[in-house]
Short mmCIF file of C-alpha atoms in Angstrom, two decimals:
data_model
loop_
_atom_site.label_atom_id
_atom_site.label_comp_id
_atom_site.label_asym_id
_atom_site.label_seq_id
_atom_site.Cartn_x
_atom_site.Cartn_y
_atom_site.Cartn_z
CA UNK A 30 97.48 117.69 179.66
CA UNK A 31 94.47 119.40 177.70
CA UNK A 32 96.88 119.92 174.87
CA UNK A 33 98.50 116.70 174.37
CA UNK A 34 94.80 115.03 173.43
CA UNK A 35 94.54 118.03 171.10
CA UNK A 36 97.63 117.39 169.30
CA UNK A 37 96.92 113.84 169.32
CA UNK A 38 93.79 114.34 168.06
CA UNK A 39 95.09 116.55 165.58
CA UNK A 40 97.88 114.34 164.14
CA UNK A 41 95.73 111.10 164.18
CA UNK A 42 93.45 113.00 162.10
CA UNK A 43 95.30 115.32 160.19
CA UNK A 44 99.13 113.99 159.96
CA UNK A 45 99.98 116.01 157.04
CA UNK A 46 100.19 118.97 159.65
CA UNK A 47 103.30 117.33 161.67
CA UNK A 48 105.11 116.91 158.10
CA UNK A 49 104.12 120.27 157.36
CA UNK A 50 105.72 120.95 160.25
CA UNK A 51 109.09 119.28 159.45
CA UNK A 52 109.32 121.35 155.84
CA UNK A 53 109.06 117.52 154.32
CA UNK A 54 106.86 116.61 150.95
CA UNK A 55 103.21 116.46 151.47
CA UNK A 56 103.52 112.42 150.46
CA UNK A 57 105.72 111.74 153.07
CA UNK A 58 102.39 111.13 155.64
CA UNK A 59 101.90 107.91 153.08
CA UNK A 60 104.64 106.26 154.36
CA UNK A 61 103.51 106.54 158.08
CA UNK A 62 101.36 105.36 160.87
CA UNK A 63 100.48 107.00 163.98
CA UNK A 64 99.66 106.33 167.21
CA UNK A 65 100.30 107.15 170.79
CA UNK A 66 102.45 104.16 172.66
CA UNK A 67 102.84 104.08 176.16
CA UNK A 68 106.28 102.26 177.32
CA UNK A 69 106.47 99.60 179.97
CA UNK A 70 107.72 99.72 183.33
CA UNK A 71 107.83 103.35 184.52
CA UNK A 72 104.86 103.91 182.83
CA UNK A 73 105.99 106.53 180.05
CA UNK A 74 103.86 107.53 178.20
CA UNK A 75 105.00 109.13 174.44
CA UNK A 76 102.89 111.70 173.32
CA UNK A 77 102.92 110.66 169.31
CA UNK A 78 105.10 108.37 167.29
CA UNK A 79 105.13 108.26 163.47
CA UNK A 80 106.11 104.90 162.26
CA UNK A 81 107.04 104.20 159.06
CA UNK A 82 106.16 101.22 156.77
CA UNK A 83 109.87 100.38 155.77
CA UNK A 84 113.62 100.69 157.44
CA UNK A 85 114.81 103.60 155.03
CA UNK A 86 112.48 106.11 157.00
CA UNK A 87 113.22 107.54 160.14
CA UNK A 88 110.65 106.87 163.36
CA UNK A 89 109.29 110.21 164.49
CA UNK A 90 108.67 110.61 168.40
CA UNK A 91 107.04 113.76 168.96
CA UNK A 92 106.67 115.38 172.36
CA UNK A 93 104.35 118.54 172.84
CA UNK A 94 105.57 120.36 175.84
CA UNK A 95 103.42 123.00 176.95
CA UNK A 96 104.36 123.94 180.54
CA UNK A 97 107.82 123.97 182.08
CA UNK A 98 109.47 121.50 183.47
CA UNK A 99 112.89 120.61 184.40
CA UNK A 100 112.80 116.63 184.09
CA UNK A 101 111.42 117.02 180.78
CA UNK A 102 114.59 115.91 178.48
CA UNK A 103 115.68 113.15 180.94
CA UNK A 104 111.92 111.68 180.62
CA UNK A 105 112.08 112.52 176.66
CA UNK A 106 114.75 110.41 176.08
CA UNK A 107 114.15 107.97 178.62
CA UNK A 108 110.72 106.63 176.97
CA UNK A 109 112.52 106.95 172.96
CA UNK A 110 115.24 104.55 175.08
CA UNK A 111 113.07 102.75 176.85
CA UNK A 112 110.98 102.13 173.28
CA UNK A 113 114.11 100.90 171.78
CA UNK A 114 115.28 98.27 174.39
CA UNK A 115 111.56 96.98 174.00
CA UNK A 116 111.68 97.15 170.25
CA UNK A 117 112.88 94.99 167.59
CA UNK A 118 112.91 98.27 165.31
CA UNK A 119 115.94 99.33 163.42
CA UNK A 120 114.97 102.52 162.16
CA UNK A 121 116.92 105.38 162.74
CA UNK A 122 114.65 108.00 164.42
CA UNK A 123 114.21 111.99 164.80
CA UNK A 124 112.84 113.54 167.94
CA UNK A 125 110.12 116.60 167.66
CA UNK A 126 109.54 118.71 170.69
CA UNK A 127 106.80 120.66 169.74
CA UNK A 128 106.75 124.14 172.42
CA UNK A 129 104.15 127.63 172.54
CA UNK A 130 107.12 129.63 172.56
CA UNK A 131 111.24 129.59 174.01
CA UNK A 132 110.16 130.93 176.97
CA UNK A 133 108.46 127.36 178.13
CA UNK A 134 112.10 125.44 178.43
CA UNK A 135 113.62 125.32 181.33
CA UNK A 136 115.22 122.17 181.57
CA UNK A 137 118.66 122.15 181.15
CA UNK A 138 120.05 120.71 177.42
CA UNK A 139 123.45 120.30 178.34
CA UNK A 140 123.99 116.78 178.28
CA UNK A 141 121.62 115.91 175.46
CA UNK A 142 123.67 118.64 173.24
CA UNK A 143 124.61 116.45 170.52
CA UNK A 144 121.05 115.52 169.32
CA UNK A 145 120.18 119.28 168.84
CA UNK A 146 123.15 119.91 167.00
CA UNK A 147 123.28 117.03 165.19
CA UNK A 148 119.52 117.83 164.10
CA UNK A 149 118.69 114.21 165.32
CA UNK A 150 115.84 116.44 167.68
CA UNK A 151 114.64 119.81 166.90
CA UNK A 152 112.33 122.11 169.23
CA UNK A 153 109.77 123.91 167.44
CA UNK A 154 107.89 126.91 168.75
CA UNK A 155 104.74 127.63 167.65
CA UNK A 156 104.69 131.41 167.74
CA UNK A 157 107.93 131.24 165.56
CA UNK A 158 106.55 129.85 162.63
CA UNK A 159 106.37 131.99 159.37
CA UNK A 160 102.83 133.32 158.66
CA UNK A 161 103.48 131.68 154.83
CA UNK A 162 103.68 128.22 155.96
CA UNK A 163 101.05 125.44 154.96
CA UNK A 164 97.96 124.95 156.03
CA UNK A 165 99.43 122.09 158.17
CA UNK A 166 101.25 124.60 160.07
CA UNK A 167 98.56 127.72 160.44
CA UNK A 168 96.40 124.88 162.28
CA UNK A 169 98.89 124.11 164.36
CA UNK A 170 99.72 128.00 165.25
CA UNK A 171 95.58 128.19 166.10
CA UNK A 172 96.62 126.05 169.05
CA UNK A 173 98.56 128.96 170.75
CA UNK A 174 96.67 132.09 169.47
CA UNK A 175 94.42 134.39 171.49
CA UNK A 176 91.03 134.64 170.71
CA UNK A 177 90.90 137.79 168.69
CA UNK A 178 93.98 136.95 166.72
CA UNK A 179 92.76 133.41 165.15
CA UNK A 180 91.72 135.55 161.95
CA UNK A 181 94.55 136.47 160.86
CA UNK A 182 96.19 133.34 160.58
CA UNK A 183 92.97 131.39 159.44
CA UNK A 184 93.84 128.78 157.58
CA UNK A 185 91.20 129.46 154.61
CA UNK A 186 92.86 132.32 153.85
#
């Protein structure tokens, strides 16, 4: 999808915007590689991962969801799975499903519950996100603004 290489493009360049993202200090991105990693055998393919130099640090796998669908958290967790039964990595790990806006999910949660409230994955919607946020986040929000609004989240302001 269109927006995937955009937000791949965006975080290989500019990773300080996903931390930005996350609320976490702007040295965190030191600690972290990216890259997109595509997991064997049914061909899954994860959008980003952010992983870190040393064990203490959690593994970021970042999906950016843009359109509905209703397989969507089976596949999610499927490939971060699937990554771990090919890995030799012992890192804990968060998941980031980056969204427009709510009204994109449709897929139902039920049975992955526990990670949302445990805050081991977190869905974050672009329109949500407070005007005063970095400049990490305002060029994320471009992503999902009409035309004729992009000034007035610009993020030289």
């Amino acid at each position: 999808m269109k927006t995937d290489s955009i937000f791949y493009r965006l975080f290989e360049t500019f990773p300080e915007s996903f931390f930005d993202l996350l609320n976490l200090p702007p040295e965190t991105v030191n600690h972290y590689q990216f890259s997109s990693l595509e997991v064997k055998q049914l061909a899954f393919r994860l959008d980003g991962v952010f992983l870190p130099d040393n064990l203490n640090e959690p593994i970021y796998f970042v999906e950016v969801q843009f359109q509905k669908d209703e397989r969507f958290y089976s596949r999610f967790f499927s490939e971060i799975f699937l990554y771990f039964h090919q890995s030799e990595s012992n890192n804990n790990w968060q998941g980031v499903i980056i969204h427009p806006h709510p009204g994109i999910e449709n897929s139902p949660k039920s049975r992955y519950q526990e990670f949302f409230e445990s805050g081991r994955v977190n869905c974050y919607y672009l329109n949500q996100l407070d005007e005063g946020d970095s400049l990490g986040v305002k060029v994320l929000q471009l992503i999902v603004e009409s035309e004729p609004n992009t000034g007035s989240i610009s993020p030289l302001q």
